[in-house]
């Protein structure tokens, strides 16, 4: 195996642990996530449909900014 792959796997593991810690300690403060204006919610008698389109866009933009900053400072 290549040592570079190992570094990427360790990095991904650290990111997953950090996300888990944020959710564990600040989960009650993140209740707005998934309930932004523009998220699609259709409710009926037998269930419903929910698609958090705006939340997906916000998370995508934030992750993109984080990766650009990481690449700029460490790349």
PDB file of C-alpha atoms in Angstrom:
ATOM      1  CA  UNK A   1       0.000   0.000   0.000  1.00  0.00           C
ATOM      2  CA  UNK A   2       0.983   3.566  -0.569  1.00  0.00           C
ATOM      3  CA  UNK A   3       1.800   5.773   2.446  1.00  0.00           C
ATOM      4  CA  UNK A   4      -0.226   8.595   0.914  1.00  0.00           C
ATOM      5  CA  UNK A   5      -3.401   6.526   1.122  1.00  0.00           C
ATOM      6  CA  UNK A   6      -2.739   5.949   4.810  1.00  0.00           C
ATOM      7  CA  UNK A   7      -2.423   9.685   5.417  1.00  0.00           C
ATOM      8  CA  UNK A   8      -5.730  10.325   3.663  1.00  0.00           C
ATOM      9  CA  UNK A   9      -7.462   7.611   5.684  1.00  0.00           C
ATOM     10  CA  UNK A  10      -6.115   9.060   8.932  1.00  0.00           C
ATOM     11  CA  UNK A  11      -7.241  12.525   7.878  1.00  0.00           C
ATOM     12  CA  UNK A  12     -10.727  11.284   7.027  1.00  0.00           C
ATOM     13  CA  UNK A  13     -10.909   9.492  10.374  1.00  0.00           C
ATOM     14  CA  UNK A  14      -9.911  12.640  12.261  1.00  0.00           C
ATOM     15  CA  UNK A  15     -12.566  14.652  10.405  1.00  0.00           C
ATOM     16  CA  UNK A  16     -15.238  12.067  11.232  1.00  0.00           C
ATOM     17  CA  UNK A  17     -14.239  12.098  14.913  1.00  0.00           C
ATOM     18  CA  UNK A  18     -14.353  15.920  14.981  1.00  0.00           C
ATOM     19  CA  UNK A  19     -17.810  15.947  13.390  1.00  0.00           C
ATOM     20  CA  UNK A  20     -18.949  13.372  15.938  1.00  0.00           C
ATOM     21  CA  UNK A  21     -17.659  15.488  18.816  1.00  0.00           C
ATOM     22  CA  UNK A  22     -19.422  18.591  17.490  1.00  0.00           C
ATOM     23  CA  UNK A  23     -22.704  16.705  17.142  1.00  0.00           C
ATOM     24  CA  UNK A  24     -22.315  15.108  20.575  1.00  0.00           C
ATOM     25  CA  UNK A  25     -21.537  18.305  22.468  1.00  0.00           C
ATOM     26  CA  UNK A  26     -23.424  20.883  20.402  1.00  0.00           C
ATOM     27  CA  UNK A  27     -26.269  18.799  18.947  1.00  0.00           C
ATOM     28  CA  UNK A  28     -28.941  20.760  20.805  1.00  0.00           C
ATOM     29  CA  UNK A  29     -27.598  24.026  19.376  1.00  0.00           C
ATOM     30  CA  UNK A  30     -27.759  22.664  15.806  1.00  0.00           C
ATOM     31  CA  UNK A  31     -31.523  22.088  15.786  1.00  0.00           C
ATOM     32  CA  UNK A  32     -31.943  24.749  13.069  1.00  0.00           C
ATOM     33  CA  UNK A  33     -29.927  22.587  10.688  1.00  0.00           C
ATOM     34  CA  UNK A  34     -32.416  20.910   8.378  1.00  0.00           C
ATOM     35  CA  UNK A  35     -35.176  23.407   9.056  1.00  0.00           C
ATOM     36  CA  UNK A  36     -34.022  26.357   7.004  1.00  0.00           C
ATOM     37  CA  UNK A  37     -36.423  28.414   4.889  1.00  0.00           C
ATOM     38  CA  UNK A  38     -36.533  26.842   1.441  1.00  0.00           C
ATOM     39  CA  UNK A  39     -36.313  23.229   2.624  1.00  0.00           C
ATOM     40  CA  UNK A  40     -39.083  21.233   0.963  1.00  0.00           C
ATOM     41  CA  UNK A  41     -41.594  19.569   3.289  1.00  0.00           C
ATOM     42  CA  UNK A  42     -44.781  17.919   2.061  1.00  0.00           C
ATOM     43  CA  UNK A  43     -46.928  16.222   4.680  1.00  0.00           C
ATOM     44  CA  UNK A  44     -49.937  14.053   4.030  1.00  0.00           C
ATOM     45  CA  UNK A  45     -52.222  11.604   5.838  1.00  0.00           C
ATOM     46  CA  UNK A  46     -50.011   8.560   5.332  1.00  0.00           C
ATOM     47  CA  UNK A  47     -46.606  10.135   5.703  1.00  0.00           C
ATOM     48  CA  UNK A  48     -44.672  12.808   3.979  1.00  0.00           C
ATOM     49  CA  UNK A  49     -41.704  13.902   1.970  1.00  0.00           C
ATOM     50  CA  UNK A  50     -38.840  16.044   3.204  1.00  0.00           C
ATOM     51  CA  UNK A  51     -35.902  17.293   1.187  1.00  0.00           C
ATOM     52  CA  UNK A  52     -33.580  19.837   2.856  1.00  0.00           C
ATOM     53  CA  UNK A  53     -32.344  21.512  -0.351  1.00  0.00           C
ATOM     54  CA  UNK A  54     -31.242  24.794   1.258  1.00  0.00           C
ATOM     55  CA  UNK A  55     -29.520  22.961   4.104  1.00  0.00           C
ATOM     56  CA  UNK A  56     -27.627  20.869   1.535  1.00  0.00           C
ATOM     57  CA  UNK A  57     -26.532  24.009  -0.299  1.00  0.00           C
ATOM     58  CA  UNK A  58     -25.360  25.721   2.915  1.00  0.00           C
ATOM     59  CA  UNK A  59     -23.422  22.646   4.062  1.00  0.00           C
ATOM     60  CA  UNK A  60     -21.890  22.277   0.593  1.00  0.00           C
ATOM     61  CA  UNK A  61     -20.717  25.900   0.522  1.00  0.00           C
ATOM     62  CA  UNK A  62     -19.254  25.646   4.038  1.00  0.00           C
ATOM     63  CA  UNK A  63     -17.399  22.410   3.251  1.00  0.00           C
ATOM     64  CA  UNK A  64     -16.115  23.917   0.012  1.00  0.00           C
ATOM     65  CA  UNK A  65     -14.756  26.951   1.875  1.00  0.00           C
ATOM     66  CA  UNK A  66     -13.106  24.724   4.478  1.00  0.00           C
ATOM     67  CA  UNK A  67     -11.418  22.586   1.816  1.00  0.00           C
ATOM     68  CA  UNK A  68     -10.250  25.654  -0.130  1.00  0.00           C
ATOM     69  CA  UNK A  69      -8.696  27.116   3.047  1.00  0.00           C
ATOM     70  CA  UNK A  70      -7.041  23.815   3.926  1.00  0.00           C
ATOM     71  CA  UNK A  71      -5.641  23.489   0.409  1.00  0.00           C
ATOM     72  CA  UNK A  72      -4.435  27.101   0.454  1.00  0.00           C
ATOM     73  CA  UNK A  73      -2.591  26.842   3.773  1.00  0.00           C
ATOM     74  CA  UNK A  74      -1.395  23.238   3.637  1.00  0.00           C
ATOM     75  CA  UNK A  75      -1.203  22.609  -0.098  1.00  0.00           C
TER      76      UNK A  75
END
